[in-house]
JSON list of C-alpha atoms in Angstrom, two decimals:
[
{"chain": "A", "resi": 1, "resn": "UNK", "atom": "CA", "xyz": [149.51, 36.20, -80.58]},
{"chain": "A", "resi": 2, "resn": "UNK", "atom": "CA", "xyz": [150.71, 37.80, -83.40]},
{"chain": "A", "resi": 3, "resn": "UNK", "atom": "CA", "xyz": [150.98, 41.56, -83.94]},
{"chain": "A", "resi": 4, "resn": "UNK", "atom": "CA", "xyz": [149.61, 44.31, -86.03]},
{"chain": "A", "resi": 5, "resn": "UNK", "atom": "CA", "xyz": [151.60, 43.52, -89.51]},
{"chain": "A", "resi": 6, "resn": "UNK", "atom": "CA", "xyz": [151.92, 46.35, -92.09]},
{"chain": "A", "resi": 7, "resn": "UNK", "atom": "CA", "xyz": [153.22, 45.94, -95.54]},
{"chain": "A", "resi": 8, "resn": "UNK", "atom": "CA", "xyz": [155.69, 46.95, -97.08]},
{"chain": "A", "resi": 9, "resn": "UNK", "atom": "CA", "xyz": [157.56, 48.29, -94.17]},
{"chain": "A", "resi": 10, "resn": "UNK", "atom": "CA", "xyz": [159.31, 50.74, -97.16]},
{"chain": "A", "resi": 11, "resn": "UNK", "atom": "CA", "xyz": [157.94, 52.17, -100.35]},
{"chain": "A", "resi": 12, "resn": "UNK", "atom": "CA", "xyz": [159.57, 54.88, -102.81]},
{"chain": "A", "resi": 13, "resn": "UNK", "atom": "CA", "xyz": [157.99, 55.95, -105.33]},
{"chain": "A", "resi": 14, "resn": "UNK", "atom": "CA", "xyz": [157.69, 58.96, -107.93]},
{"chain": "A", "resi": 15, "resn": "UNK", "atom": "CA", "xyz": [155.13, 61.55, -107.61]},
{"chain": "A", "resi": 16, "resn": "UNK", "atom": "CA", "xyz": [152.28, 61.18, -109.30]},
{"chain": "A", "resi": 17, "resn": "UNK", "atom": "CA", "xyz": [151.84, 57.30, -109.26]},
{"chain": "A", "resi": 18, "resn": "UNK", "atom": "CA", "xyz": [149.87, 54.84, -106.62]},
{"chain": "A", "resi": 19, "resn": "UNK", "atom": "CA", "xyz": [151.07, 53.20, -103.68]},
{"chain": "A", "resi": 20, "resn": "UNK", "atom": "CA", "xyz": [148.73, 50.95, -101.76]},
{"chain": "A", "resi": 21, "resn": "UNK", "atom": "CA", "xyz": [149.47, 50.33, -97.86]},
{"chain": "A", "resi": 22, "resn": "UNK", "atom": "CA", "xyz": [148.11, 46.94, -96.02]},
{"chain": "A", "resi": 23, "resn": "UNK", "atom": "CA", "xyz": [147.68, 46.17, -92.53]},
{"chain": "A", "resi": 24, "resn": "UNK", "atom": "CA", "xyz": [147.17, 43.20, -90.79]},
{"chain": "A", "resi": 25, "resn": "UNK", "atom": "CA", "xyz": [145.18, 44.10, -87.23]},
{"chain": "A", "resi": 26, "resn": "UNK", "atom": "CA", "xyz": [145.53, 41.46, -84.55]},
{"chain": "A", "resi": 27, "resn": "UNK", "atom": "CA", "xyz": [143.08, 38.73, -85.26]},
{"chain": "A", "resi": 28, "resn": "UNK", "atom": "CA", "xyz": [139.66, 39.48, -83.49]},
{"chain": "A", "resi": 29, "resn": "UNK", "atom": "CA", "xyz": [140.04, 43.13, -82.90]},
{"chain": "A", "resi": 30, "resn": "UNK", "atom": "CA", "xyz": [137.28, 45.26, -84.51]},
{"chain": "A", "resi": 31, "resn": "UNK", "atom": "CA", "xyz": [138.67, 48.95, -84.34]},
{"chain": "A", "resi": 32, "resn": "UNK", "atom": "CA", "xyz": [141.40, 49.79, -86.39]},
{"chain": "A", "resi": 33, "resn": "UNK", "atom": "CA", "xyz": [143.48, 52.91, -87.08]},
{"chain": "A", "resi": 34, "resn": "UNK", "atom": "CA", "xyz": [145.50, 54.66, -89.29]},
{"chain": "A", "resi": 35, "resn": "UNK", "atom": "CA", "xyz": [148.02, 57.35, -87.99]},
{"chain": "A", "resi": 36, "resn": "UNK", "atom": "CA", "xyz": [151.15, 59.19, -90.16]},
{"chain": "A", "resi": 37, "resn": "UNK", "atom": "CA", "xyz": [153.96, 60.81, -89.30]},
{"chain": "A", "resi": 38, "resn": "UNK", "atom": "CA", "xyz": [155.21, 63.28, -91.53]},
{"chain": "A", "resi": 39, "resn": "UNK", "atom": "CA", "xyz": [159.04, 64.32, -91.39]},
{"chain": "A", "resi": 40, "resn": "UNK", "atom": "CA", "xyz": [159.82, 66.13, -88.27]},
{"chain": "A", "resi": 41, "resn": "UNK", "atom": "CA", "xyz": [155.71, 66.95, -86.99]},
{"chain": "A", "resi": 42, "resn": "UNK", "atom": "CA", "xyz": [153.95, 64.88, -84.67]},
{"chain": "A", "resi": 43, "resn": "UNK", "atom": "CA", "xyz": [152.04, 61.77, -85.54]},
{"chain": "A", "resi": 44, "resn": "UNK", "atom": "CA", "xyz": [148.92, 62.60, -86.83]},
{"chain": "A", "resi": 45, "resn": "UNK", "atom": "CA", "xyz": [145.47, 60.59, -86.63]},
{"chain": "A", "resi": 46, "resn": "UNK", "atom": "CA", "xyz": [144.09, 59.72, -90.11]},
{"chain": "A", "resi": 47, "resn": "UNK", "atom": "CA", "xyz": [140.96, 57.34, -89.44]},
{"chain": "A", "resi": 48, "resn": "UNK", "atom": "CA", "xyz": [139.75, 54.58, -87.34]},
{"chain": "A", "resi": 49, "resn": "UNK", "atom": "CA", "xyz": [137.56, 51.89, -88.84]},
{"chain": "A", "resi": 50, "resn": "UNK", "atom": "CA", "xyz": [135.15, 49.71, -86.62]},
{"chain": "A", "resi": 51, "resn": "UNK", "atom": "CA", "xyz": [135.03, 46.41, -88.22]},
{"chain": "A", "resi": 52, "resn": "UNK", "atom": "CA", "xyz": [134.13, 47.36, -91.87]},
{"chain": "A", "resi": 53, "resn": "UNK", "atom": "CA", "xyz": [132.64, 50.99, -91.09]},
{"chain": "A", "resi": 54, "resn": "UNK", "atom": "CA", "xyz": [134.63, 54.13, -91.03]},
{"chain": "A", "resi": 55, "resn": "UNK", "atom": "CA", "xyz": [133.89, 55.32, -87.36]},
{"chain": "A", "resi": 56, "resn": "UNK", "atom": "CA", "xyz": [136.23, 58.42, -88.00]},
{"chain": "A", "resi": 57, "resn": "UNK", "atom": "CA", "xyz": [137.89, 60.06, -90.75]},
{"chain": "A", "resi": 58, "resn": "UNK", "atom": "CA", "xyz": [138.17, 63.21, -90.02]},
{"chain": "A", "resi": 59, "resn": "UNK", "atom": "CA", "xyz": [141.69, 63.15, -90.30]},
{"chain": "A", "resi": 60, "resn": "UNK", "atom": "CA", "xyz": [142.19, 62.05, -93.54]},
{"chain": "A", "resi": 61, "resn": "UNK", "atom": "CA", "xyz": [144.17, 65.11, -95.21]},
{"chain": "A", "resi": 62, "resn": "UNK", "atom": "CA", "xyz": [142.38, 64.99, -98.45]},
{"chain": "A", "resi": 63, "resn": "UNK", "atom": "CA", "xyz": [140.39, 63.05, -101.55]},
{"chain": "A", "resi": 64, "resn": "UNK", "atom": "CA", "xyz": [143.50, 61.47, -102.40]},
{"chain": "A", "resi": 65, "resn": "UNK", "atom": "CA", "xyz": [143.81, 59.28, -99.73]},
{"chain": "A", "resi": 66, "resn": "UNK", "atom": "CA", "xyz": [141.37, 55.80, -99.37]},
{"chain": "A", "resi": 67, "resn": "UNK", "atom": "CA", "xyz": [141.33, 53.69, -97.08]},
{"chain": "A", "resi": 68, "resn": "UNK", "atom": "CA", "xyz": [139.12, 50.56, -97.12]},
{"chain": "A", "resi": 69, "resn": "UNK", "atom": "CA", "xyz": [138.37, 47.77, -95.22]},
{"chain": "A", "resi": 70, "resn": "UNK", "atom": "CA", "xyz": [136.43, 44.67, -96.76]},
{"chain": "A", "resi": 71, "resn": "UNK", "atom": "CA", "xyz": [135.13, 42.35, -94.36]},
{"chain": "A", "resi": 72, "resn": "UNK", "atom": "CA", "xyz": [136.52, 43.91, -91.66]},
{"chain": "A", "resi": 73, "resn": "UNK", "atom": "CA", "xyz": [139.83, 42.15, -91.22]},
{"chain": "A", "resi": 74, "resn": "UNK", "atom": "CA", "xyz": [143.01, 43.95, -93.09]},
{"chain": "A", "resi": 75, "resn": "UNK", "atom": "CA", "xyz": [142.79, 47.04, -94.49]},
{"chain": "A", "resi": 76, "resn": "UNK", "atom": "CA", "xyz": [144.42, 48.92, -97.17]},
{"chain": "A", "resi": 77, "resn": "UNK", "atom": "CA", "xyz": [144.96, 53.19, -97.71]},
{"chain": "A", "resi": 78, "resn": "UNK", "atom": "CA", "xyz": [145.62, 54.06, -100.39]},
{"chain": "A", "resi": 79, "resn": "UNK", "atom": "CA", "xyz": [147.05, 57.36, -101.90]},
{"chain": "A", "resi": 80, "resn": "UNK", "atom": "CA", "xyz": [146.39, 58.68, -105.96]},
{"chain": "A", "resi": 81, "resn": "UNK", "atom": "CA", "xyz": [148.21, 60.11, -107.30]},
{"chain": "A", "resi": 82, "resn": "UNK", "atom": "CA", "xyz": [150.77, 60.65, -104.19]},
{"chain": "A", "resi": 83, "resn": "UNK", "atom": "CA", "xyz": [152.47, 63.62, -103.87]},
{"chain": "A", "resi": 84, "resn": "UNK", "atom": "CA", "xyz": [155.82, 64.98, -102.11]},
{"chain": "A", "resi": 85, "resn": "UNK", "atom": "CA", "xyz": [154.46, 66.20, -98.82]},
{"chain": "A", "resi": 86, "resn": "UNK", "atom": "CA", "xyz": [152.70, 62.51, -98.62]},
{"chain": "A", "resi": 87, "resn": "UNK", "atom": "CA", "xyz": [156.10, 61.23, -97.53]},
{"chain": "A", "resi": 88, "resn": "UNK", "atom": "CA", "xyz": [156.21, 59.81, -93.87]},
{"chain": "A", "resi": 89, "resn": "UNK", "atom": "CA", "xyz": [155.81, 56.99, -91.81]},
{"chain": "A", "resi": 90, "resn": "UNK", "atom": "CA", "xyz": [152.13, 55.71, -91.66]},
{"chain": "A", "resi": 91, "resn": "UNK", "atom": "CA", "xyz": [151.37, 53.48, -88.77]},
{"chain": "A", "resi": 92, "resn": "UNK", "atom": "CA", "xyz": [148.36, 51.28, -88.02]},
{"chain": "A", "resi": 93, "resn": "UNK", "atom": "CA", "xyz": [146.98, 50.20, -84.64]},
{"chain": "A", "resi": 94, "resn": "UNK", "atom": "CA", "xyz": [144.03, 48.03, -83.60]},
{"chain": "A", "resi": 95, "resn": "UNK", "atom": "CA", "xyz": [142.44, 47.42, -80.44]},
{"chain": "A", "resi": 96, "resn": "UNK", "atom": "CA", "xyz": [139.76, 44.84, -78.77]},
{"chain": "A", "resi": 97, "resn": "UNK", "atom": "CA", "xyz": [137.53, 47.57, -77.44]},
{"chain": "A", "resi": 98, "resn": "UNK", "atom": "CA", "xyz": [136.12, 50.73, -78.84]},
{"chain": "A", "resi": 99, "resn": "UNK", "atom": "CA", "xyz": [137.78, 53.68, -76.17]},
{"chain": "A", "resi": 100, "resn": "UNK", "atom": "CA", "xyz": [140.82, 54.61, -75.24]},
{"chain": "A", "resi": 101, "resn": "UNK", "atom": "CA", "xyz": [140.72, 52.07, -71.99]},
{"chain": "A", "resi": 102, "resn": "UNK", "atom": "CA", "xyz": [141.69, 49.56, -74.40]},
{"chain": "A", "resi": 103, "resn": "UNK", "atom": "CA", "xyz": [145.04, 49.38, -75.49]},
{"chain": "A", "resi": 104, "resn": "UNK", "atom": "CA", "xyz": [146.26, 50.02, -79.15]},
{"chain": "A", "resi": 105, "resn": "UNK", "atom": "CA", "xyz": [148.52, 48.02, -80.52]},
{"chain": "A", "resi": 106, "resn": "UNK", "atom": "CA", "xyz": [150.68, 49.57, -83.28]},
{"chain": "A", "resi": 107, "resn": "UNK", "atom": "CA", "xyz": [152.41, 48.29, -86.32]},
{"chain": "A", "resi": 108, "resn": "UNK", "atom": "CA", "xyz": [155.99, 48.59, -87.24]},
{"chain": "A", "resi": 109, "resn": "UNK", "atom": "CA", "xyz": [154.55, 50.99, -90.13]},
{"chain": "A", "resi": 110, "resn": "UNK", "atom": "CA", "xyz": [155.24, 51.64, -93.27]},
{"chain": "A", "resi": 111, "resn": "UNK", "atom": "CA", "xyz": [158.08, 54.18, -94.61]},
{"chain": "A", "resi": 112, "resn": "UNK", "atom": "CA", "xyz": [156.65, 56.01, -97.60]},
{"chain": "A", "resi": 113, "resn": "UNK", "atom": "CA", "xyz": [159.26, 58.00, -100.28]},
{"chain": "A", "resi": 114, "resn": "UNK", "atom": "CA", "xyz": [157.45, 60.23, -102.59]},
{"chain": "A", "resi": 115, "resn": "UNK", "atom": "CA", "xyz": [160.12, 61.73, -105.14]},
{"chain": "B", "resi": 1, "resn": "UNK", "atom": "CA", "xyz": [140.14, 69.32, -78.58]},
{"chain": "B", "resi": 2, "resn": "UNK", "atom": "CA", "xyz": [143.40, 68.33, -76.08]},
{"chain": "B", "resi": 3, "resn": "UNK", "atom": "CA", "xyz": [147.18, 69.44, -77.42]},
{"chain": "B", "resi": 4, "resn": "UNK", "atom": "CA", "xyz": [150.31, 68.05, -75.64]},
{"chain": "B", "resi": 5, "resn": "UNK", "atom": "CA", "xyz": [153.60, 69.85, -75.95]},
{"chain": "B", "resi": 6, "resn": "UNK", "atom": "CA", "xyz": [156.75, 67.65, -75.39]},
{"chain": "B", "resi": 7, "resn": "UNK", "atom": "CA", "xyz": [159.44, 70.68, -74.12]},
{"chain": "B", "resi": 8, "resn": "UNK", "atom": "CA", "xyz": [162.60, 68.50, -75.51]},
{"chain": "B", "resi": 9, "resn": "UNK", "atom": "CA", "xyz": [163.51, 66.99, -78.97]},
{"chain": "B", "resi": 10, "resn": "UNK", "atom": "CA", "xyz": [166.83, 65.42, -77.79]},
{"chain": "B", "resi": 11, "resn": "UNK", "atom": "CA", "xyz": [167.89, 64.83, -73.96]},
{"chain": "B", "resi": 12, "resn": "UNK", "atom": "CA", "xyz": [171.31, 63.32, -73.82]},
{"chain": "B", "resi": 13, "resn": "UNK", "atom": "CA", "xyz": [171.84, 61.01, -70.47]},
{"chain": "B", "resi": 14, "resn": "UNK", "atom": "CA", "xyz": [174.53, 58.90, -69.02]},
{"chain": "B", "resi": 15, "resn": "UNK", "atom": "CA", "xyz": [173.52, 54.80, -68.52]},
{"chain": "B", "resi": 16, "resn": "UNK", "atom": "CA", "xyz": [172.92, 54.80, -64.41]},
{"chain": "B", "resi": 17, "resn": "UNK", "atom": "CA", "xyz": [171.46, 58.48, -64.27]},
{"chain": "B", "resi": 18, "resn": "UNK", "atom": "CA", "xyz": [168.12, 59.44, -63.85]},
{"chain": "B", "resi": 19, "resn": "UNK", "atom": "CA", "xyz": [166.10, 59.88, -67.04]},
{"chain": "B", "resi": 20, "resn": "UNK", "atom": "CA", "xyz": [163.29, 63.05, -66.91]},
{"chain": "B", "resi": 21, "resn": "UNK", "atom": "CA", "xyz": [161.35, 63.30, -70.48]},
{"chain": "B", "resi": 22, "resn": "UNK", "atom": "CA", "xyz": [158.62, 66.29, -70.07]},
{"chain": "B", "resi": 23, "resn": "UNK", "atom": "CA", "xyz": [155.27, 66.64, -71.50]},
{"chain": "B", "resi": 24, "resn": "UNK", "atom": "CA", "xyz": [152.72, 69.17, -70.84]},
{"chain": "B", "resi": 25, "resn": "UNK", "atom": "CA", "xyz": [148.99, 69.08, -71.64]},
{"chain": "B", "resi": 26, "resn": "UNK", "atom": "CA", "xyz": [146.45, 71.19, -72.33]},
{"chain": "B", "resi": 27, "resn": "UNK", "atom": "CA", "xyz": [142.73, 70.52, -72.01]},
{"chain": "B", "resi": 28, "resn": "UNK", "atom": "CA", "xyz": [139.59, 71.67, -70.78]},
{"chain": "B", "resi": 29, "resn": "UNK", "atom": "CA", "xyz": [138.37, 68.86, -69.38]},
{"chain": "B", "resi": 30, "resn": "UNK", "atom": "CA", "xyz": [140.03, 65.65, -67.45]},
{"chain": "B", "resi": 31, "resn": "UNK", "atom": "CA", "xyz": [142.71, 64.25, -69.65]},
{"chain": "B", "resi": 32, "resn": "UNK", "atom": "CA", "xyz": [143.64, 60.36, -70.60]},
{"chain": "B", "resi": 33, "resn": "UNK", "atom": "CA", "xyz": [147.53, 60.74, -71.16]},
{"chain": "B", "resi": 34, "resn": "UNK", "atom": "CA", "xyz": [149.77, 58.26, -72.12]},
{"chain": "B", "resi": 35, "resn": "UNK", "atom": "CA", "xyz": [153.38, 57.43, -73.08]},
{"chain": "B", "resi": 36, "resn": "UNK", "atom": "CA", "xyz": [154.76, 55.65, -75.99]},
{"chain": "B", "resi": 37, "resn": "UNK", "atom": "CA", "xyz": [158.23, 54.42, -76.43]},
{"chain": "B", "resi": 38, "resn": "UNK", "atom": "CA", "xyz": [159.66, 53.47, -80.24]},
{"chain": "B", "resi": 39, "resn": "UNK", "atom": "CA", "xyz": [162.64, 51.82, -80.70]},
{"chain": "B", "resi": 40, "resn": "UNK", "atom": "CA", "xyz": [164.43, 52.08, -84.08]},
{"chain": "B", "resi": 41, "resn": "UNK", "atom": "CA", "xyz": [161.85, 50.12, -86.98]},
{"chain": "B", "resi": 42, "resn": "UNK", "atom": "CA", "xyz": [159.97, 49.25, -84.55]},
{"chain": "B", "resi": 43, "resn": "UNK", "atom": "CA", "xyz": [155.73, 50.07, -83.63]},
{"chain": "B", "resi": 44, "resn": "UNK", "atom": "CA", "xyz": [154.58, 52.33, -80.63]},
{"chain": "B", "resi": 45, "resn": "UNK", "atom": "CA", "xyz": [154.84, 50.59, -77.26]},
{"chain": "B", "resi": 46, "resn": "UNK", "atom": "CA", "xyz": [152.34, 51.74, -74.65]},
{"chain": "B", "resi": 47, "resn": "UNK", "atom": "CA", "xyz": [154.74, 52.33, -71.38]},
{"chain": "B", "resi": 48, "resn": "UNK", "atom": "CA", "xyz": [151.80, 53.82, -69.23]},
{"chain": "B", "resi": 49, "resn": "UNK", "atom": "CA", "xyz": [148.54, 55.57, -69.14]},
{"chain": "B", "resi": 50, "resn": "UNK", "atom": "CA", "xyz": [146.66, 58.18, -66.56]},
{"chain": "B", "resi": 51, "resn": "UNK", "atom": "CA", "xyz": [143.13, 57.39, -67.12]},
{"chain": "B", "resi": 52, "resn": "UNK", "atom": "CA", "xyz": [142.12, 59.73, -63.73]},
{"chain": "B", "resi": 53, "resn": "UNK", "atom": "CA", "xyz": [142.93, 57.48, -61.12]},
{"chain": "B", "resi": 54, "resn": "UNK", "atom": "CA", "xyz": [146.02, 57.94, -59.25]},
{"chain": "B", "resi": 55, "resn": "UNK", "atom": "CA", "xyz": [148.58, 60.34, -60.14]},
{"chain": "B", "resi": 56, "resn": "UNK", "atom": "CA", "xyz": [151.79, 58.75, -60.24]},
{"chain": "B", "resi": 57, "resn": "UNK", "atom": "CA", "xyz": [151.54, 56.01, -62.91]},
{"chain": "B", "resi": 58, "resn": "UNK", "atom": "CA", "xyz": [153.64, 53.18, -63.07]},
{"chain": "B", "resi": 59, "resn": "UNK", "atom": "CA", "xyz": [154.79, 51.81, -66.29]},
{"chain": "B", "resi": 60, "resn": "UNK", "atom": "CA", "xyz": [156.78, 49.07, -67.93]},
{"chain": "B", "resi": 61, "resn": "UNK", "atom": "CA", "xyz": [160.61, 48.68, -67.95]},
{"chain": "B", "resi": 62, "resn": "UNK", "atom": "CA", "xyz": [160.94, 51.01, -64.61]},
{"chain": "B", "resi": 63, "resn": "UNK", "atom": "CA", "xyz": [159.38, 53.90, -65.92]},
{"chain": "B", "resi": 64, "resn": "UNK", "atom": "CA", "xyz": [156.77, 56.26, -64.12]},
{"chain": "B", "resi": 65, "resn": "UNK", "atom": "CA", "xyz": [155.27, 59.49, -64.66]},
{"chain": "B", "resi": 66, "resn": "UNK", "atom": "CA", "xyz": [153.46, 61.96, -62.24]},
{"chain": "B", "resi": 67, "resn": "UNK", "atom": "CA", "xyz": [149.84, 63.42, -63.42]},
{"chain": "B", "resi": 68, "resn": "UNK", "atom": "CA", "xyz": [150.03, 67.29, -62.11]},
{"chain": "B", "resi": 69, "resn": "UNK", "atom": "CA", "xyz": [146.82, 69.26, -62.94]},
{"chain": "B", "resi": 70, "resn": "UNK", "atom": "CA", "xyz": [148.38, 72.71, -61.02]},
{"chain": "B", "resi": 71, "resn": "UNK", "atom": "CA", "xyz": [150.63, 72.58, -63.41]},
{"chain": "B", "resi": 72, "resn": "UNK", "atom": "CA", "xyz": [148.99, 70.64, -66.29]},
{"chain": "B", "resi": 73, "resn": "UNK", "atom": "CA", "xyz": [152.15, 67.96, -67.21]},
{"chain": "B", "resi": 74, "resn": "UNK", "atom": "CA", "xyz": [153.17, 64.69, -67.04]},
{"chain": "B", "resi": 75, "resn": "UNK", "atom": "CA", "xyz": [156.45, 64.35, -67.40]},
{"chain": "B", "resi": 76, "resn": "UNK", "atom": "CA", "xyz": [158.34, 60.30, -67.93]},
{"chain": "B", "resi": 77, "resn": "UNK", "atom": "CA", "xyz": [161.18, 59.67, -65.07]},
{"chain": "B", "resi": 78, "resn": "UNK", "atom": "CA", "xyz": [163.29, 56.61, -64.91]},
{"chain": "B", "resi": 79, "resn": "UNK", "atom": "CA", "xyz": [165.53, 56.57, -61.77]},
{"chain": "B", "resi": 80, "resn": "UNK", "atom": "CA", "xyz": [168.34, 55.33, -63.89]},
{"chain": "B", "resi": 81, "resn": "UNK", "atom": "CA", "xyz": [168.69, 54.79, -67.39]},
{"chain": "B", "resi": 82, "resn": "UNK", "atom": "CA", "xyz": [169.96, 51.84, -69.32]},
{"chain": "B", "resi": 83, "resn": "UNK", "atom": "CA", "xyz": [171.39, 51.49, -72.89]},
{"chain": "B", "resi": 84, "resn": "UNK", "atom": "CA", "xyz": [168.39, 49.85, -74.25]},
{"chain": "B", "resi": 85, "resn": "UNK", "atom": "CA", "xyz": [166.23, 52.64, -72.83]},
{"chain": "B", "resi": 86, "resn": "UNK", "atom": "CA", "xyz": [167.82, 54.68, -76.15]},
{"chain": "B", "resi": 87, "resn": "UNK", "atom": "CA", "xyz": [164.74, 55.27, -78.44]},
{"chain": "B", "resi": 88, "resn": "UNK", "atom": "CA", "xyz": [162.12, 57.80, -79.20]},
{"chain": "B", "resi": 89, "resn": "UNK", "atom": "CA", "xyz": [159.71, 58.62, -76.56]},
{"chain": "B", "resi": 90, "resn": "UNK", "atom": "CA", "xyz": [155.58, 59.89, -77.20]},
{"chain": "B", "resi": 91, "resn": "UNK", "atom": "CA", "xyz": [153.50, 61.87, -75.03]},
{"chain": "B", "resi": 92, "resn": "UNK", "atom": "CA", "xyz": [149.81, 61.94, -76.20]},
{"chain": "B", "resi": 93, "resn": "UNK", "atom": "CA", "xyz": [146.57, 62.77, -74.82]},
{"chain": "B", "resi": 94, "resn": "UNK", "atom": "CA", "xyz": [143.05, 61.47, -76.02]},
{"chain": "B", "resi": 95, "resn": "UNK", "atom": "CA", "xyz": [141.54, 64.13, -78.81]},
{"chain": "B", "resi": 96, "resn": "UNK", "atom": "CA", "xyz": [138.47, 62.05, -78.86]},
{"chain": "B", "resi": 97, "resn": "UNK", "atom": "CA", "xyz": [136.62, 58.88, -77.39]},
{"chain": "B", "resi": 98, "resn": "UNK", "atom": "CA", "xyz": [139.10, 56.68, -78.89]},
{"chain": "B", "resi": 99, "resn": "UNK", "atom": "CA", "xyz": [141.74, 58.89, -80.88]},
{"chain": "B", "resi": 100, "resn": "UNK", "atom": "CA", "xyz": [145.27, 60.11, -79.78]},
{"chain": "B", "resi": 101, "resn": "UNK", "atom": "CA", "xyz": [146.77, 63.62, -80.07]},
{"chain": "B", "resi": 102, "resn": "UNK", "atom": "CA", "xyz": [150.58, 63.06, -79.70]},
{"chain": "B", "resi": 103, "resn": "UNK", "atom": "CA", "xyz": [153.53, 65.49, -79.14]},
{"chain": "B", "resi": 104, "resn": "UNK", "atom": "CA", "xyz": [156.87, 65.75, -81.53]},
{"chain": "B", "resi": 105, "resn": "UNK", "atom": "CA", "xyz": [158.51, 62.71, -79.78]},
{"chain": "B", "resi": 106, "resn": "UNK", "atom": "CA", "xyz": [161.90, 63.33, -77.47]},
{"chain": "B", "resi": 107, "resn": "UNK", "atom": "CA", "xyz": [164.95, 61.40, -78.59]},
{"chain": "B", "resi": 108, "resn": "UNK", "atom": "CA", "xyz": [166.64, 59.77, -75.85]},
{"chain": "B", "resi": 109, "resn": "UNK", "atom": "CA", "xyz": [170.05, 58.93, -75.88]},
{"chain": "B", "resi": 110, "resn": "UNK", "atom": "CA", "xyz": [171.73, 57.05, -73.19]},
{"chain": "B", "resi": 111, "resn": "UNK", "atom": "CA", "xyz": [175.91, 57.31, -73.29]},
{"chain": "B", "resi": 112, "resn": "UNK", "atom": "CA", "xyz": [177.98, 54.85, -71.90]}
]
């Protein structure tokens, strides 16, 4: 089967403007999450969608962050206007089964450069 | 809420020597725990999970770690390390129903 895919695995851009971040969960699995690591700090939770509903998003650092998820497949996050501390490595993960008894399965992630 | 403290950033290890990555937890109630491996560009791999059932968990690629409650860790051991066990390696503990708390990673590296 194929894997969580996230796109563009790299992104630089200048503070201020809009970068949008995809992922691709593994086909069938409802919950989906979003997790960031930020230079040198642990990887941080962000939100978890169950199929198109945001089941948790307490973790999502402020109002310029969105993340969406129409129709419940992909999902996109997006950050406007992005800022320097935004830079990091987000990561998405899905899973079959709502709980932690069912494995997540992460993405490669996505480097993001905020200059 | 459930924090986990990984005590090393680097550990530096010889291929054919035993491998010893420690995590310690801290909850108030019974933990799920888990460890992560991520090689370079690559996602998360799960290597093993405690979910409360028996304390020494066995993982993939030869790894294991002990569940200790006395003294609340669970460190990663491999019995003898390989080049390609060089990556970064994730303790993290379940901060809710179905979200992860992780530590700072440990970067292993494995010397000829």
């Amino acid at each position: 089967e194929a894997g969580v895919t996230q796109f563009p695995s790299h992104s630089v851009i200048e503070k201020g403007q809009t970068v949008t971040l995809r992922c691709d969960p593994i086909s069938g699995h409802d919950n989906l999450y979003w997790y960031r690591r930020v230079m040198g700090k642990e990887i941080k939770f962000l939100l978890h969608f169950v199929k198109e509903s945001k089941q948790d998003e307490s973790g999502m650092p402020n109002n310029r962050f969105l993340a969406e998820r129409t129709g419940g497949t992909y999902s996109t996050l997006k950050v406007q206007p992005a800022e320097l501390e935004d830079s990091g490595v987000y990561f998405c993960a899905s899973s079959l089964e709502w709980g932690l008894n069912s494995p997540l399965h992460f993405g490669n992630g996505t480097r993001l450069t905020v200059t | 809420a459930q924090s986990v403290t990984q005590l090393d950033s680097h550990v530096s290890v010889s291929e054919g020597t035993p491998v010893l990555l420690r995590c310690n937890y801290s909850s108030s109630y019974s933990p799920s725990l888990f460890w992560y491996v991520q090689h370079p560009n690559k996602g998360l791999q799960l290597l093993l999970k405690y979910t409360s059932a028996a304390t020494l968990v066995k993982g993939i690629n030869g790894f294991e770690a002990e569940f200790k409650k006395s003294e609340t860790s669970f460190h990663l051991t491999k019995p003898s390390a390989h080049m390609s066990d060089a990556a970064e390696y994730f303790c993290a503990g379940n901060s809710g129903y179905s979200t992860l708390t992780f530590g700072k990673g440990t970067m292993l590296l494995v010397s000829p």
